[in-house]
């Protein structure tokens, strides 16, 4: 069948589900969005290219072309080049592009499949000579939409079209409609404080064992998510020459974090937000371990920024015992593993009361969790500390 593309042209789509089931999967990784954006911290000028024909630039190996055969009323056809719909097409194409631009990747170019972004700090250093689809390319601009994110020298913000798509999203009536909505906003969670906590009850609706019930709470959370999208801030570019500030908090079911740096106005400006639910086992940890695990998860998530920094990462938590955790003389097995991981980072932990730590605290706590039983709080005994 043919489906209409954004520019009005048609794309042939073939159902390759049976072929994909018997295909050995290519595990070549696609680049992470936050890793791509981290490379643009000093960029001032951009050129965005959309490669003409995309996957069709890659030929199919001789002897394998018959596997792509499909039948129409005009006869039997097979692809000579890689089509859309094959399970390994994205990874194979990413490998092809990375190999083609291997000398330029992360130096002047970032690539996600057929979306190419050339970046430069100085206009005179801005080269571009590619075979491109002119209607989708933007040359020598200071603001560009790349992978649904608006990039400028000031930082990153959401594409207005995506914001409008979320705000006009109708109330879901089925599990599939909830999954579709969550899948769309999940791509934007980088910009959404409190995402995991707000979306948790909606995620619960998609479980097989959960009966469908769209009530007042679900509708309120659905509207909350839409509202958070419209209020999303501009996230600044990280600067490795400045210290990082990491504000943390954990509740009974989730953790929240904000990564920031100080701007010229001496105020902290966000680089990224993070909010994650604790797994089944993690949800049973005591307060001390949850607060510590929150730091572990945040450092792991933002490792590309925070590992081996010259200046200590300033970590703020509302759990006072964490200030002394690294000085403890005895560790259990879990703590020993965590300490090994933390040894890769240069950081300092500071105690900050919860009232002063309002932003990340809000990321991990919601009124819809008030019925959750409070977890037992176990403080470290004084004898485990070096005095």
Tab-separated table of C-alpha atoms in Angstrom:
chain	number	residue	atom	x	y	z
A	1	UNK	CA	0.000	0.000	0.000
A	2	UNK	CA	1.013	3.640	-0.375
A	3	UNK	CA	1.096	6.095	2.532
A	4	UNK	CA	1.350	9.862	2.239
A	5	UNK	CA	4.553	11.510	3.497
A	6	UNK	CA	4.756	14.916	5.163
A	7	UNK	CA	5.536	16.627	1.844
A	8	UNK	CA	2.505	15.053	0.137
A	9	UNK	CA	4.443	12.462	-1.879
A	10	UNK	CA	3.708	8.752	-1.549
A	11	UNK	CA	5.782	5.971	-0.025
A	12	UNK	CA	5.322	2.294	-0.853
A	13	UNK	CA	4.915	0.225	2.306
A	14	UNK	CA	5.266	-3.565	2.248
A	15	UNK	CA	4.326	-5.842	5.152
A	16	UNK	CA	7.554	-7.671	6.043
A	17	UNK	CA	6.417	-9.056	9.421
A	18	UNK	CA	7.021	-12.696	8.477
A	19	UNK	CA	10.456	-11.916	7.019
A	20	UNK	CA	11.372	-9.882	10.104
A	21	UNK	CA	10.467	-12.760	12.432
A	22	UNK	CA	13.115	-15.032	10.854
A	23	UNK	CA	15.751	-12.296	10.448
A	24	UNK	CA	18.801	-12.298	12.733
A	25	UNK	CA	18.667	-8.938	14.502
A	26	UNK	CA	21.429	-6.373	14.006
A	27	UNK	CA	22.230	-4.960	17.456
A	28	UNK	CA	24.225	-1.956	16.190
A	29	UNK	CA	23.097	0.887	18.489
A	30	UNK	CA	21.260	3.984	17.345
A	31	UNK	CA	22.660	7.171	18.930
A	32	UNK	CA	20.958	8.528	22.037
A	33	UNK	CA	19.276	11.881	21.661
A	34	UNK	CA	20.974	13.414	24.706
A	35	UNK	CA	24.394	12.277	23.463
A	36	UNK	CA	23.805	14.002	20.126
A	37	UNK	CA	22.688	17.233	21.779
A	38	UNK	CA	25.692	17.246	24.105
A	39	UNK	CA	27.990	17.638	21.081
A	40	UNK	CA	26.406	20.987	20.177
A	41	UNK	CA	27.426	22.968	23.254
A	42	UNK	CA	29.570	25.538	21.396
A	43	UNK	CA	27.672	25.515	18.091
A	44	UNK	CA	26.404	28.811	16.692
A	45	UNK	CA	25.699	27.997	13.027
A	46	UNK	CA	23.765	24.978	11.712
A	47	UNK	CA	22.962	23.285	8.440
A	48	UNK	CA	20.342	20.538	8.504
A	49	UNK	CA	20.265	18.015	5.675
A	50	UNK	CA	17.723	15.314	4.927
A	51	UNK	CA	19.421	12.732	2.729
A	52	UNK	CA	17.569	12.077	-0.515
A	53	UNK	CA	16.013	8.596	-0.719
A	54	UNK	CA	17.289	7.635	2.752
A	55	UNK	CA	17.438	3.847	3.087
A	56	UNK	CA	17.277	3.448	-0.688
A	57	UNK	CA	20.915	4.566	-0.918
A	58	UNK	CA	21.957	1.145	0.431
A	59	UNK	CA	21.964	-1.769	-1.996
A	60	UNK	CA	20.736	-5.205	-0.951
A	61	UNK	CA	23.324	-7.962	-1.062
A	62	UNK	CA	23.271	-10.185	-4.130
A	63	UNK	CA	21.464	-13.403	-3.338
A	64	UNK	CA	19.180	-11.748	-0.757
A	65	UNK	CA	17.065	-9.567	-3.023
A	66	UNK	CA	14.476	-12.297	-3.607
A	67	UNK	CA	13.619	-12.175	0.096
A	68	UNK	CA	12.041	-8.729	-0.372
A	69	UNK	CA	9.623	-9.934	-3.074
A	70	UNK	CA	6.046	-8.668	-2.905
A	71	UNK	CA	3.006	-9.204	-5.086
A	72	UNK	CA	0.790	-6.608	-6.728
A	73	UNK	CA	-1.894	-6.761	-9.388
A	74	UNK	CA	0.825	-5.790	-11.854
A	75	UNK	CA	2.998	-8.766	-11.014
A	76	UNK	CA	5.763	-9.873	-8.638
A	77	UNK	CA	8.477	-7.377	-7.680
A	78	UNK	CA	11.600	-7.341	-5.521
A	79	UNK	CA	13.698	-4.547	-4.078
A	80	UNK	CA	17.210	-3.870	-5.355
A	81	UNK	CA	17.868	-1.379	-2.547
A	82	UNK	CA	17.003	-1.390	1.151
A	83	UNK	CA	13.323	-0.507	1.720
A	84	UNK	CA	11.460	0.754	4.762
A	85	UNK	CA	9.908	-1.955	6.897
A	86	UNK	CA	12.845	-4.346	7.275
A	87	UNK	CA	13.727	-4.949	10.922
A	88	UNK	CA	17.446	-4.279	10.412
A	89	UNK	CA	17.034	-1.270	8.121
A	90	UNK	CA	17.515	1.456	10.803
A	91	UNK	CA	20.602	-0.116	12.389
A	92	UNK	CA	22.167	-1.032	9.041
A	93	UNK	CA	21.629	2.496	7.743
A	94	UNK	CA	23.033	4.097	10.910
A	95	UNK	CA	26.129	1.890	10.585
A	96	UNK	CA	26.428	2.929	6.932
A	97	UNK	CA	26.192	6.643	7.783
A	98	UNK	CA	28.614	6.422	10.717
A	99	UNK	CA	31.152	4.657	8.534
A	100	UNK	CA	30.679	7.141	5.689
A	101	UNK	CA	31.241	10.168	7.955
A	102	UNK	CA	33.564	8.537	10.491
A	103	UNK	CA	36.162	11.343	10.272
A	104	UNK	CA	33.540	14.042	10.931
A	105	UNK	CA	31.171	12.394	13.430
A	106	UNK	CA	30.930	14.467	16.641
A	107	UNK	CA	33.517	16.914	15.246
A	108	UNK	CA	31.365	18.942	12.851
A	109	UNK	CA	28.494	16.522	12.211
A	110	UNK	CA	25.905	14.575	14.200
A	111	UNK	CA	23.756	12.010	12.425
A	112	UNK	CA	20.578	10.170	13.295
A	113	UNK	CA	19.654	7.879	10.398
A	114	UNK	CA	19.095	10.170	7.374
A	115	UNK	CA	18.964	13.364	9.465
A	116	UNK	CA	22.311	15.137	9.220
A	117	UNK	CA	23.187	18.215	11.258
A	118	UNK	CA	26.380	20.110	10.465
A	119	UNK	CA	27.426	22.529	13.192
A	120	UNK	CA	30.132	25.150	13.601
A	121	UNK	CA	31.143	27.744	16.128
A	122	UNK	CA	32.307	30.167	13.420
A	123	UNK	CA	30.500	30.880	10.118
A	124	UNK	CA	33.747	30.687	8.143
A	125	UNK	CA	34.281	27.120	9.378
A	126	UNK	CA	30.904	25.862	8.206
A	127	UNK	CA	31.376	23.322	5.374
A	128	UNK	CA	28.624	21.388	3.642
A	129	UNK	CA	28.825	19.380	0.452
A	130	UNK	CA	26.316	16.537	0.401
A	131	UNK	CA	23.713	14.973	-1.830
A	132	UNK	CA	20.567	16.265	-0.172
A	133	UNK	CA	16.845	16.789	-0.599
A	134	UNK	CA	16.700	20.563	-1.005
A	135	UNK	CA	13.095	20.970	0.178
A	136	UNK	CA	13.987	19.569	3.613
A	137	UNK	CA	17.333	21.307	4.101
A	138	UNK	CA	18.129	24.489	6.021
A	139	UNK	CA	21.458	26.199	5.361
A	140	UNK	CA	23.553	28.503	7.517
A	141	UNK	CA	20.950	29.202	10.205
A	142	UNK	CA	21.301	29.973	13.914
A	143	UNK	CA	18.129	28.081	14.883
A	144	UNK	CA	17.189	24.684	13.502
A	145	UNK	CA	14.642	21.938	14.181
A	146	UNK	CA	16.484	18.622	14.488
A	147	UNK	CA	14.759	15.384	15.555
A	148	UNK	CA	11.815	17.391	16.839
A	149	UNK	CA	13.995	19.638	19.015
A	150	UNK	CA	14.663	23.314	18.298
A	151	UNK	CA	18.391	23.978	18.652
A	152	UNK	CA	19.890	27.457	18.995
A	153	UNK	CA	22.967	29.020	20.627
A	154	UNK	CA	20.773	29.592	23.716
A	155	UNK	CA	19.974	25.895	24.140
A	156	UNK	CA	17.208	23.413	23.350
A	157	UNK	CA	13.428	23.741	23.303
A	158	UNK	CA	10.452	21.753	22.062
A	159	UNK	CA	9.236	22.026	18.503
A	160	UNK	CA	6.049	24.119	18.531
A	161	UNK	CA	4.334	21.606	16.243
A	162	UNK	CA	4.865	18.851	18.801
A	163	UNK	CA	3.513	21.060	21.576
A	164	UNK	CA	0.396	21.749	19.505
A	165	UNK	CA	0.008	18.032	18.769
A	166	UNK	CA	0.029	17.244	22.499
A	167	UNK	CA	-2.302	20.063	23.557
A	168	UNK	CA	-4.879	19.033	20.938
A	169	UNK	CA	-4.641	15.313	21.797
A	170	UNK	CA	-8.131	13.918	22.522
A	171	UNK	CA	-8.873	12.039	25.741
A	172	UNK	CA	-7.881	8.360	25.295
A	173	UNK	CA	-10.735	5.852	25.251
A	174	UNK	CA	-8.762	2.604	24.939
A	175	UNK	CA	-5.490	1.102	26.143
A	176	UNK	CA	-3.977	1.486	22.664
A	177	UNK	CA	-4.820	5.183	22.656
A	178	UNK	CA	-3.124	5.593	26.058
A	179	UNK	CA	-0.044	3.770	24.732
A	180	UNK	CA	0.036	6.031	21.671
A	181	UNK	CA	-0.130	9.179	23.809
A	182	UNK	CA	2.540	7.989	26.268
A	183	UNK	CA	4.791	6.952	23.392
A	184	UNK	CA	4.549	10.441	21.912
A	185	UNK	CA	5.173	12.411	25.117
A	186	UNK	CA	7.893	9.984	26.254
A	187	UNK	CA	10.054	11.354	23.434
A	188	UNK	CA	9.696	14.786	25.048
A	189	UNK	CA	10.341	13.689	28.653
A	190	UNK	CA	13.796	15.307	28.536
A	191	UNK	CA	11.935	18.625	28.860
A	192	UNK	CA	9.192	17.552	31.268
A	193	UNK	CA	9.754	17.802	35.014
A	194	UNK	CA	7.930	15.128	36.981
A	195	UNK	CA	7.275	12.996	33.887
A	196	UNK	CA	7.581	9.503	35.397
A	197	UNK	CA	5.538	10.350	38.471
A	198	UNK	CA	2.753	12.058	36.530
A	199	UNK	CA	2.619	9.325	33.895
A	200	UNK	CA	2.802	6.380	36.335
A	201	UNK	CA	-0.974	5.828	36.779
A	202	UNK	CA	-1.426	6.107	33.001
A	203	UNK	CA	1.319	3.530	32.450
A	204	UNK	CA	-0.478	1.262	34.926
A	205	UNK	CA	-3.554	1.323	32.683
A	206	UNK	CA	-1.559	-0.357	29.892
A	207	UNK	CA	-0.826	-3.467	31.974
A	208	UNK	CA	-2.738	-6.614	31.086
A	209	UNK	CA	-3.771	-7.283	34.677
A	210	UNK	CA	-5.173	-3.750	35.145
A	211	UNK	CA	-8.861	-3.318	34.253
A	212	UNK	CA	-9.669	-0.304	32.093
A	213	UNK	CA	-10.924	2.616	34.169
A	214	UNK	CA	-10.603	6.226	33.049
A	215	UNK	CA	-11.699	8.274	36.016
A	216	UNK	CA	-11.138	11.698	37.524
A	217	UNK	CA	-7.522	10.930	38.546
A	218	UNK	CA	-6.531	9.666	35.089
A	219	UNK	CA	-8.137	12.644	33.373
A	220	UNK	CA	-6.383	15.057	35.754
A	221	UNK	CA	-2.992	13.438	35.108
A	222	UNK	CA	-3.628	13.441	31.355
A	223	UNK	CA	-4.302	17.177	31.494
A	224	UNK	CA	-1.275	17.672	33.788
A	225	UNK	CA	1.016	16.091	31.201
A	226	UNK	CA	-0.397	18.292	28.454
A	227	UNK	CA	0.082	21.347	30.660
A	228	UNK	CA	3.690	20.405	31.497
A	229	UNK	CA	4.479	20.172	27.785
A	230	UNK	CA	3.246	23.720	27.168
A	231	UNK	CA	5.328	25.043	30.092
A	232	UNK	CA	8.553	23.285	29.109
A	233	UNK	CA	11.621	25.521	29.599
A	234	UNK	CA	14.591	26.158	27.354
A	235	UNK	CA	17.382	23.781	28.350
A	236	UNK	CA	20.812	25.390	28.144
A	237	UNK	CA	23.915	23.914	26.527
A	238	UNK	CA	26.293	22.348	29.012
A	239	UNK	CA	29.681	23.989	29.533
A	240	UNK	CA	32.418	21.579	30.719
A	241	UNK	CA	34.439	24.529	32.026
A	242	UNK	CA	31.781	25.368	34.623
A	243	UNK	CA	30.754	23.295	37.661
A	244	UNK	CA	27.615	21.178	37.475
A	245	UNK	CA	24.855	21.297	40.086
A	246	UNK	CA	22.780	18.182	40.691
A	247	UNK	CA	19.628	18.532	42.803
A	248	UNK	CA	18.210	15.211	44.003
A	249	UNK	CA	15.244	13.762	45.827
A	250	UNK	CA	13.537	10.390	46.257
A	251	UNK	CA	10.067	9.452	47.474
A	252	UNK	CA	8.492	6.076	48.157
A	253	UNK	CA	7.972	5.238	44.482
A	254	UNK	CA	10.119	7.563	42.358
A	255	UNK	CA	13.192	9.768	42.194
A	256	UNK	CA	13.718	13.166	40.630
A	257	UNK	CA	16.785	15.127	39.562
A	258	UNK	CA	17.716	18.395	37.892
A	259	UNK	CA	21.095	18.997	36.252
A	260	UNK	CA	21.981	22.695	36.127
A	261	UNK	CA	24.786	25.187	35.620
A	262	UNK	CA	25.183	28.788	36.657
A	263	UNK	CA	24.518	31.388	33.989
A	264	UNK	CA	25.869	34.939	33.550
A	265	UNK	CA	23.008	36.118	35.781
A	266	UNK	CA	24.402	33.947	38.632
A	267	UNK	CA	21.196	31.876	38.593
A	268	UNK	CA	21.024	28.139	37.990
A	269	UNK	CA	19.612	27.157	34.593
A	270	UNK	CA	18.503	23.585	33.769
A	271	UNK	CA	20.439	21.396	31.361
A	272	UNK	CA	18.097	18.412	31.738
A	273	UNK	CA	15.363	16.953	33.913
A	274	UNK	CA	15.053	13.363	35.048
A	275	UNK	CA	12.306	11.442	36.829
A	276	UNK	CA	12.207	7.651	37.193
A	277	UNK	CA	10.062	5.146	39.027
A	278	UNK	CA	11.778	2.675	41.324
A	279	UNK	CA	11.576	-0.975	40.286
A	280	UNK	CA	9.859	-3.574	42.467
A	281	UNK	CA	12.964	-4.374	44.513
A	282	UNK	CA	14.137	-0.757	44.644
A	283	UNK	CA	10.750	0.369	45.957
A	284	UNK	CA	11.424	-1.728	49.075
A	285	UNK	CA	14.674	0.084	49.924
A	286	UNK	CA	14.722	2.265	53.019
A	287	UNK	CA	14.919	6.042	52.728
A	288	UNK	CA	18.706	6.188	52.950
A	289	UNK	CA	19.206	3.678	50.130
A	290	UNK	CA	16.579	5.299	47.918
A	291	UNK	CA	18.221	8.698	48.261
A	292	UNK	CA	21.599	7.168	47.450
A	293	UNK	CA	20.163	5.194	44.525
A	294	UNK	CA	18.707	8.435	43.166
A	295	UNK	CA	22.229	9.871	42.985
A	296	UNK	CA	23.482	6.695	41.280
A	297	UNK	CA	20.719	6.834	38.657
A	298	UNK	CA	21.287	10.526	37.942
A	299	UNK	CA	25.059	10.142	37.553
A	300	UNK	CA	24.476	7.163	35.278
A	301	UNK	CA	21.918	9.037	33.167
A	302	UNK	CA	24.164	12.092	32.725
A	303	UNK	CA	27.470	10.257	32.677
A	304	UNK	CA	28.452	11.956	29.418
A	305	UNK	CA	28.520	15.289	31.305
A	306	UNK	CA	29.557	14.321	34.821
A	307	UNK	CA	32.230	11.637	34.600
A	308	UNK	CA	35.785	12.733	35.450
A	309	UNK	CA	35.016	16.468	35.663
A	310	UNK	CA	37.751	18.900	36.717
A	311	UNK	CA	35.457	20.714	39.121
A	312	UNK	CA	33.465	18.672	41.654
A	313	UNK	CA	29.822	18.080	40.802
A	314	UNK	CA	27.797	19.752	43.553
A	315	UNK	CA	25.127	17.251	44.632
A	316	UNK	CA	22.287	18.553	46.817
A	317	UNK	CA	20.028	16.183	48.750
A	318	UNK	CA	17.525	16.559	51.571
A	319	UNK	CA	18.884	13.443	53.341
A	320	UNK	CA	21.562	14.632	55.765
A	321	UNK	CA	23.283	11.242	56.302
A	322	UNK	CA	24.406	11.109	52.668
A	323	UNK	CA	26.952	13.843	53.380
A	324	UNK	CA	28.998	11.254	55.283
A	325	UNK	CA	28.272	8.124	53.256
A	326	UNK	CA	31.611	8.026	51.427
A	327	UNK	CA	33.417	8.130	54.789
A	328	UNK	CA	31.712	4.998	56.124
A	329	UNK	CA	34.101	2.265	57.317
A	330	UNK	CA	31.828	-0.688	56.521
A	331	UNK	CA	29.728	-1.441	53.440
A	332	UNK	CA	27.349	-4.187	52.460
A	333	UNK	CA	27.638	-5.797	49.012
A	334	UNK	CA	25.255	-3.358	47.335
A	335	UNK	CA	26.983	-0.315	48.823
A	336	UNK	CA	30.380	-1.656	47.750
A	337	UNK	CA	29.169	-1.877	44.145
A	338	UNK	CA	27.745	1.621	44.347
A	339	UNK	CA	30.974	2.993	45.797
A	340	UNK	CA	32.922	1.409	42.917
A	341	UNK	CA	30.640	3.170	40.435
A	342	UNK	CA	30.852	6.486	42.303
A	343	UNK	CA	34.651	6.361	42.245
A	344	UNK	CA	34.440	7.400	38.562
A	345	UNK	CA	32.997	10.771	39.533
A	346	UNK	CA	34.343	13.889	41.203
A	347	UNK	CA	31.489	15.103	43.392
A	348	UNK	CA	30.577	16.655	46.724
A	349	UNK	CA	27.340	15.940	48.599
A	350	UNK	CA	25.578	18.764	50.432
A	351	UNK	CA	22.565	18.590	52.691
A	352	UNK	CA	19.722	20.922	51.781
A	353	UNK	CA	16.364	20.758	53.627
A	354	UNK	CA	13.416	19.637	51.524
A	355	UNK	CA	11.693	23.034	51.660
A	356	UNK	CA	14.740	24.608	50.013
A	357	UNK	CA	14.980	21.735	47.532
A	358	UNK	CA	11.551	22.298	46.061
A	359	UNK	CA	12.074	21.505	42.391
A	360	UNK	CA	13.439	17.931	42.477
A	361	UNK	CA	11.257	17.195	45.482
A	362	UNK	CA	8.257	17.900	43.289
A	363	UNK	CA	9.638	15.533	40.662
A	364	UNK	CA	9.394	12.559	42.997
A	365	UNK	CA	6.267	13.306	45.050
A	366	UNK	CA	2.642	13.604	43.989
A	367	UNK	CA	-0.677	13.821	45.787
A	368	UNK	CA	-1.827	10.637	44.036
A	369	UNK	CA	0.741	8.701	46.082
A	370	UNK	CA	-0.494	9.809	49.493
A	371	UNK	CA	-2.076	6.409	50.076
A	372	UNK	CA	1.283	4.648	49.627
A	373	UNK	CA	2.483	3.339	53.001
A	374	UNK	CA	5.589	5.178	54.247
A	375	UNK	CA	8.741	3.127	53.870
A	376	UNK	CA	10.681	2.285	57.045
A	377	UNK	CA	13.472	4.783	57.584
A	378	UNK	CA	16.731	3.265	58.776
A	379	UNK	CA	19.523	5.663	59.652
A	380	UNK	CA	23.161	4.619	59.651
A	381	UNK	CA	24.533	4.000	63.109
A	382	UNK	CA	27.121	6.509	64.393
A	383	UNK	CA	29.838	3.859	64.658
A	384	UNK	CA	30.048	3.420	60.873
A	385	UNK	CA	31.389	6.943	60.437
A	386	UNK	CA	34.932	8.197	60.739
A	387	UNK	CA	34.973	10.974	63.339
